[in-house]
Short mmCIF file of C-alpha atoms and ligand atoms in Angstrom, two decimals:
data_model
loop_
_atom_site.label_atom_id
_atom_site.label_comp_id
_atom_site.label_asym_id
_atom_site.label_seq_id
_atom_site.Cartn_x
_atom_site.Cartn_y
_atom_site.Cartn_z
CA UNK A 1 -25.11 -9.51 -22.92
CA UNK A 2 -24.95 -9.74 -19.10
CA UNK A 3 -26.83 -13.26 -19.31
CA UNK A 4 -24.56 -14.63 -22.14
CA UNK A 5 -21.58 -13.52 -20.31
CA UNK A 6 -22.97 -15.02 -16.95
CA UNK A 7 -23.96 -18.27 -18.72
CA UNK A 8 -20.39 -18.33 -19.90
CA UNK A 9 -18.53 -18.39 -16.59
CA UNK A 10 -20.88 -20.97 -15.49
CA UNK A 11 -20.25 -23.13 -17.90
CA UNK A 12 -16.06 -22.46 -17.98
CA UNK A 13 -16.22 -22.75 -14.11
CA UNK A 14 -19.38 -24.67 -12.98
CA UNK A 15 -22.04 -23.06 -10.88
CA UNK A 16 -20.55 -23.55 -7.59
CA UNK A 17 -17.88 -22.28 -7.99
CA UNK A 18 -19.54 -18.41 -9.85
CA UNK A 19 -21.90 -18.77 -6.91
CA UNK A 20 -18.97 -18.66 -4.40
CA UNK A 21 -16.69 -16.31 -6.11
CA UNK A 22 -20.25 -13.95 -6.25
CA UNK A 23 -20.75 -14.38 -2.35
CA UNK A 24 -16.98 -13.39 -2.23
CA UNK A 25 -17.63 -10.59 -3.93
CA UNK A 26 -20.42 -9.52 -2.12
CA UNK A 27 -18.78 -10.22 1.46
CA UNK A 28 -15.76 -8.28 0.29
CA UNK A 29 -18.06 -5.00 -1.00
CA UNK A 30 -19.90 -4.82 2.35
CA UNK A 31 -16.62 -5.53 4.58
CA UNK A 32 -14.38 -3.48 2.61
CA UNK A 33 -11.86 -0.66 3.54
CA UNK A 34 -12.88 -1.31 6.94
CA UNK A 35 -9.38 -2.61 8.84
CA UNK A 36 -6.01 -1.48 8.17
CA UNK A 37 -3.18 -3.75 8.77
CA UNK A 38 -0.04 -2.76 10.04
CA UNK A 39 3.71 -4.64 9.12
CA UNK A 40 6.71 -4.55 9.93
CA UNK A 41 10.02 -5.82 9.11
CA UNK A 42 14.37 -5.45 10.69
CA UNK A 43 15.82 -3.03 8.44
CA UNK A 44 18.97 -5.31 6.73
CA UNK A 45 20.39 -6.07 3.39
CA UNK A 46 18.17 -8.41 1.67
CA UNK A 47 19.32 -9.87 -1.93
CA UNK A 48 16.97 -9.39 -4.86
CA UNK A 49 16.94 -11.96 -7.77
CA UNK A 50 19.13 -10.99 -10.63
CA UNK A 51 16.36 -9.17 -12.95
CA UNK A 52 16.52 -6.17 -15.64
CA UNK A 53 14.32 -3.84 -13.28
CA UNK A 54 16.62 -0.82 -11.89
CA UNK A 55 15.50 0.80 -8.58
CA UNK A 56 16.21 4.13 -7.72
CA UNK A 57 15.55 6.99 -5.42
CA UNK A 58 13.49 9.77 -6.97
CA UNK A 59 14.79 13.06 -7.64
CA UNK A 60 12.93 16.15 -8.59
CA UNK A 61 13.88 15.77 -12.16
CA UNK A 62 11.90 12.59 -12.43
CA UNK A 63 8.93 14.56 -12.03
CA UNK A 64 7.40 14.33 -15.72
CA UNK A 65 7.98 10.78 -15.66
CA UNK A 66 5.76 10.17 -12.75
CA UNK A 67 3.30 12.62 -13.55
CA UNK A 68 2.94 10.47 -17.40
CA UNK A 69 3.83 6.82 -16.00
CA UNK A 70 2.02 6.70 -12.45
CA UNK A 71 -0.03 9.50 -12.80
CA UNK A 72 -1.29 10.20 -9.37
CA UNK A 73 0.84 13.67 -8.78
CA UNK A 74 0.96 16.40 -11.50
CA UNK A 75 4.90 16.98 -11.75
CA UNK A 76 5.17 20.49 -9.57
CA UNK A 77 3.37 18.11 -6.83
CA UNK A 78 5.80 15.56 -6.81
CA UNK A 79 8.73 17.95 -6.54
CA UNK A 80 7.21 19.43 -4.31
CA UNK A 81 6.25 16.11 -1.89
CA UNK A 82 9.98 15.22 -1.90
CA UNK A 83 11.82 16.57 1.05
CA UNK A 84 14.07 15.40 3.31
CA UNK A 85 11.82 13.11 5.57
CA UNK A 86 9.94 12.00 2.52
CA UNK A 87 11.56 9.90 -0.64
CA UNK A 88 10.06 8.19 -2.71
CA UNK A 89 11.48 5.01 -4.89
CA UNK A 90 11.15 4.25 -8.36
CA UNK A 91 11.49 1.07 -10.50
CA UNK A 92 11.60 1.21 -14.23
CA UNK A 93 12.39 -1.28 -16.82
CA UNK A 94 14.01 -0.35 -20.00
CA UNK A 95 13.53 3.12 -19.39
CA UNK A 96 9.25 2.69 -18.83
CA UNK A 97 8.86 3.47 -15.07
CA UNK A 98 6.53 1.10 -13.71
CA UNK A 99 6.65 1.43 -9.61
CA UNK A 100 6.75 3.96 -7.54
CA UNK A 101 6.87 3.20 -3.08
CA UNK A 102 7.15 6.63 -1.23
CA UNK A 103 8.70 6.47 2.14
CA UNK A 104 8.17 8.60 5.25
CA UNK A 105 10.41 9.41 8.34
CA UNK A 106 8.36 12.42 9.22
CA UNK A 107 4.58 12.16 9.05
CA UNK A 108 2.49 11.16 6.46
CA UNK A 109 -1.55 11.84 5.65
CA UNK A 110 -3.33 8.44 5.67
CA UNK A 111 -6.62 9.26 4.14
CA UNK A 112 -8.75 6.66 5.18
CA UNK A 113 -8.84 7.23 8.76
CA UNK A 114 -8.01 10.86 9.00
CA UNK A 115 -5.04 10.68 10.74
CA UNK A 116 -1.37 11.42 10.47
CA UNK A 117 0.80 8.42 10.64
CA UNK A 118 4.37 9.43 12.35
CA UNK A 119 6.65 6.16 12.36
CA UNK A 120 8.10 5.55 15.90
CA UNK A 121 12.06 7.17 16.00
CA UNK A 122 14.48 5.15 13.97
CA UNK A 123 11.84 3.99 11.43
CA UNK A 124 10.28 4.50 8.40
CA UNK A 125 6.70 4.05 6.70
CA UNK A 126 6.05 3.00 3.54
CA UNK A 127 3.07 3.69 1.59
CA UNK A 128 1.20 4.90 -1.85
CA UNK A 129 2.67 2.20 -3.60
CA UNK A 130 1.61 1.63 -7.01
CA UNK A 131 2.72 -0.77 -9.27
CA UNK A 132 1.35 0.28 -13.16
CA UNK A 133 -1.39 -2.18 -14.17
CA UNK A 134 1.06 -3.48 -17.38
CA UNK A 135 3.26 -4.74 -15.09
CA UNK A 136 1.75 -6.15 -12.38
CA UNK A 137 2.37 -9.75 -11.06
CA UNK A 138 6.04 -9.43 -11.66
CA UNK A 139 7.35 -9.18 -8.58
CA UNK A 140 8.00 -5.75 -8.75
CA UNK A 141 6.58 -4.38 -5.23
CA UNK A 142 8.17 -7.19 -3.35
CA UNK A 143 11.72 -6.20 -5.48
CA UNK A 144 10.77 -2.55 -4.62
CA UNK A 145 10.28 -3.14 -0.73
CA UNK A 146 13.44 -5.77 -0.64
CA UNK A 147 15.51 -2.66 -1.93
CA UNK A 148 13.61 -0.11 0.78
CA UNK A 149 14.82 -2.04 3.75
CA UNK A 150 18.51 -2.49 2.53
CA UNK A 151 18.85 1.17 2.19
CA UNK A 152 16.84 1.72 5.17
CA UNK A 153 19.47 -0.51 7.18
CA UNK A 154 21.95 1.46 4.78
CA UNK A 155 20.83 4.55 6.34
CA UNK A 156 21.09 3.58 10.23
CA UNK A 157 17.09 2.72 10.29
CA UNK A 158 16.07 -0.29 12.80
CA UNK A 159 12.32 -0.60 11.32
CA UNK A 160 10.70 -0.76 8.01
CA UNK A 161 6.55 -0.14 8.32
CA UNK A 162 3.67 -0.25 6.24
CA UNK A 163 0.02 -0.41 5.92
CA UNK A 164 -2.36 -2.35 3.93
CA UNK A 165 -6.24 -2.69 3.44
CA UNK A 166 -7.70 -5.69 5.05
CA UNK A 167 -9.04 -6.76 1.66
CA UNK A 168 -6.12 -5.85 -0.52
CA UNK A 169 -4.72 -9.64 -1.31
CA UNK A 170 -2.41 -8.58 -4.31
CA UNK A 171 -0.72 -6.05 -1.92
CA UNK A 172 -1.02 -8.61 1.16
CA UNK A 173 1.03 -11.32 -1.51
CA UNK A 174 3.42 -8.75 -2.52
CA UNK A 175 4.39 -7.57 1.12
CA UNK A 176 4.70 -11.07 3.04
CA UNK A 177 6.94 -11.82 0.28
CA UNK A 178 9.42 -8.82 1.16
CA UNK A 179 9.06 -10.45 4.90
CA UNK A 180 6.92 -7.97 6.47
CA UNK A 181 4.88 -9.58 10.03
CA UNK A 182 2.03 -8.23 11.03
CA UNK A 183 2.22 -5.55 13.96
CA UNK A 184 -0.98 -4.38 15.04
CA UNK A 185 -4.49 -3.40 12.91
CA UNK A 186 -6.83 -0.78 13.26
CA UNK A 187 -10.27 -1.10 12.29
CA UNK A 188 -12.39 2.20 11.35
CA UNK A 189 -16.08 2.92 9.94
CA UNK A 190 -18.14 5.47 9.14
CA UNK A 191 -21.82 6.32 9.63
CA UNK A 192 -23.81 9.35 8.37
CA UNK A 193 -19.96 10.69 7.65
CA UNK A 194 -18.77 10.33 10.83
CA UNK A 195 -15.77 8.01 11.23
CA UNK A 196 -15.00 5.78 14.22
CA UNK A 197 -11.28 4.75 14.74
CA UNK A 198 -11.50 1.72 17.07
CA UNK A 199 -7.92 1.52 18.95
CA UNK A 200 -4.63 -0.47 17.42
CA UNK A 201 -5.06 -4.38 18.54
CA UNK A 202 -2.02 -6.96 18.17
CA UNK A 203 1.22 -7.60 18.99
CA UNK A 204 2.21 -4.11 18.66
CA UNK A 205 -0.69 -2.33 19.51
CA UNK A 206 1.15 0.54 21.81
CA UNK A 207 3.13 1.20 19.38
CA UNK A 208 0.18 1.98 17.10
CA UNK A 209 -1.42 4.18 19.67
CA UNK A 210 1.55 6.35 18.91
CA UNK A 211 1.61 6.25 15.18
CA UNK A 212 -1.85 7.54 14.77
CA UNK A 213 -2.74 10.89 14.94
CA UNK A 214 -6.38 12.08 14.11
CA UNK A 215 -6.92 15.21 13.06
CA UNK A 216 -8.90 16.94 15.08
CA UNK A 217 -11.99 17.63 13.30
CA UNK A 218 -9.90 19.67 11.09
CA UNK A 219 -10.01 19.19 7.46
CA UNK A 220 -6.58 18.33 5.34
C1 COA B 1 -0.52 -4.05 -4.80
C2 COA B 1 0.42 -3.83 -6.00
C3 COA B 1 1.36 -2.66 -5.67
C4 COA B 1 1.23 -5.13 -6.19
O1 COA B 1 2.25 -4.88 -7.13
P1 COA B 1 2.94 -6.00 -8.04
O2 COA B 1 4.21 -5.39 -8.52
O3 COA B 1 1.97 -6.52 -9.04
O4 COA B 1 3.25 -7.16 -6.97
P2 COA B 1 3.47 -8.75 -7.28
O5 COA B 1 3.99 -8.93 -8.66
O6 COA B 1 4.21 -9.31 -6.14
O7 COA B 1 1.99 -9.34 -7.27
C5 COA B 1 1.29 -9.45 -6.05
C6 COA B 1 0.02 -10.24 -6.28
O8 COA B 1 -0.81 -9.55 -7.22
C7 COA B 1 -1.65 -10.53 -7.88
N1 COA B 1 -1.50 -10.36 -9.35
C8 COA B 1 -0.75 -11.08 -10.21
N2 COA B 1 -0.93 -10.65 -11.46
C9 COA B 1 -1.78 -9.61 -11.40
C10 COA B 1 -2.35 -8.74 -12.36
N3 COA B 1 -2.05 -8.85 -13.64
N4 COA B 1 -3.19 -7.77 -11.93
C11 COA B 1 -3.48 -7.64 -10.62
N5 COA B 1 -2.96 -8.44 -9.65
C12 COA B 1 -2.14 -9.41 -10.04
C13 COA B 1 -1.17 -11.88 -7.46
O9 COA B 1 -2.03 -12.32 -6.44
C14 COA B 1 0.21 -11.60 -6.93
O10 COA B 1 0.64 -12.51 -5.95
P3 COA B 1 1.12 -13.99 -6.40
O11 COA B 1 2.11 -13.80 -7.49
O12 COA B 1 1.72 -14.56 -5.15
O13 COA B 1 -0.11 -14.69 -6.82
C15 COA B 1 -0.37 -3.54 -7.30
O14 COA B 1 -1.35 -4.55 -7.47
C16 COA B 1 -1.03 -2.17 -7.30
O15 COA B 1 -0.43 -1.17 -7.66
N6 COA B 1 -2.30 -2.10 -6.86
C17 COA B 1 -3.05 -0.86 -6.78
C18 COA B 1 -2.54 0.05 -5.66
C19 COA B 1 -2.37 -0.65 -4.34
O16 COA B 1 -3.20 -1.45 -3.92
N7 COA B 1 -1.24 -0.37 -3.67
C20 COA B 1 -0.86 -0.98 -2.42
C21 COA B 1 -1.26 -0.17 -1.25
S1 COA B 1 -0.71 -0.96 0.26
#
């Protein structure tokens, strides 16, 4: 089955251009997860194209929703993630909810390189964004992000941040289109289980030194 399917896509596509997507492929498994990119963007009304999606900040009571539509928290969870330094954001469609974009003022647990991320004063973070596979390709993250920095600016913020795998291209689409410039990137790795952080580079790397806090050998 593996040979008819691979005969297949050489003959819709033409061998060079299997044998290039492969080597992508391959390049993008050994290099992956290894460099997080960090954007940035002025917190100000931006306009959003006149669609049927509502966006909406979450309250506690949307907690069965999330737990059945995005899945990632059971419902006590979510309740209990939303405070006052951390939101999260919601877009639905006809009643389905399809998005969800939490947002940090206080710190947040970034998982891949072990470190608390605290967004410099006046700011916010962005992250865990999730847009259900249904409905991706929409729009929907950029429409969720444009609505994130008008209420940030709503709110008195200056800053709008978030982070993205180096090799995440959907999610790297979908946040250039909400206007987001890239600030500084860290790049991390791990070898017998031991991960290396190398420090923030770009434009903004001071400001990264100060948004990244390892944990100390201590386990979350
Ligand atoms: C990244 C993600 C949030 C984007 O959400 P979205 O609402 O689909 O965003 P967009 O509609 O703007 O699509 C962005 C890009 O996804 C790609 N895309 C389009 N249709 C797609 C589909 N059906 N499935 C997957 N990706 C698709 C396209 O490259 C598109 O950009 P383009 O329209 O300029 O070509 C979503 O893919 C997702 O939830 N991924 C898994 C979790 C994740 O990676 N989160 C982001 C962490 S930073």
């Amino acid at each position: 089955v593996i040979l008819r399917k691979a005969v297949a896509r050489v003959r819709a596509r033409g061998l060079r251009e299997v044998w290039n997507l492969s080597r992508e492929r391959i390049r993008e498994q050994i290099s992956s997860g290894d460099t997080l990119l960090f954007l940035v963007r002025s917190a100000e009304h931006v306009g959003t194209d006149d669609t049927s999606l509502i966006f909406k900040q979450a309250e506690a009571s949307d907690a069965e929703l999330y737990a059945r539509d995005i899945g990632t928290d059971s419902a006590a969870t979510f309740q209990r993630r939303l405070t006052v330094g951390t939101r999260c954001f919601l877009v639905t469609d006809g009643g389905k909810l399809l998005h969800a974009s939490w947002v940090a003022t206080d710190r947040s647990w970034a998982r891949e390189i072990r470190a608390y991320l605290v967004p410099p004063p006046g700011s916010e973070y962005v992250y865990e964004s999730f847009t259900r596979a249904d409905a991706r390709g929409r729009g929907i993250y950029p429409f969720a992000l444009k609505n994130i920095v008008s209420i940030a600016a709503k709110d008195g913020l200056e800053k709008v941040w978030i982070a993205v795998e180096a090799d995440n291209e959907p999610s790297k689409k979908a946040i250039s289109k909400a206007g987001f410039e890239l600030a500084f990137e860290v790049s991390y790795r791990r070898r017998w289980g031991r991960l290396t952080i190398d420090a923030p580079t770009g434009p903004e790397a001071e400001t990264g030194k100060r948004f990244i806090h390892q944990a100390q050998g201590r386990e979350k």
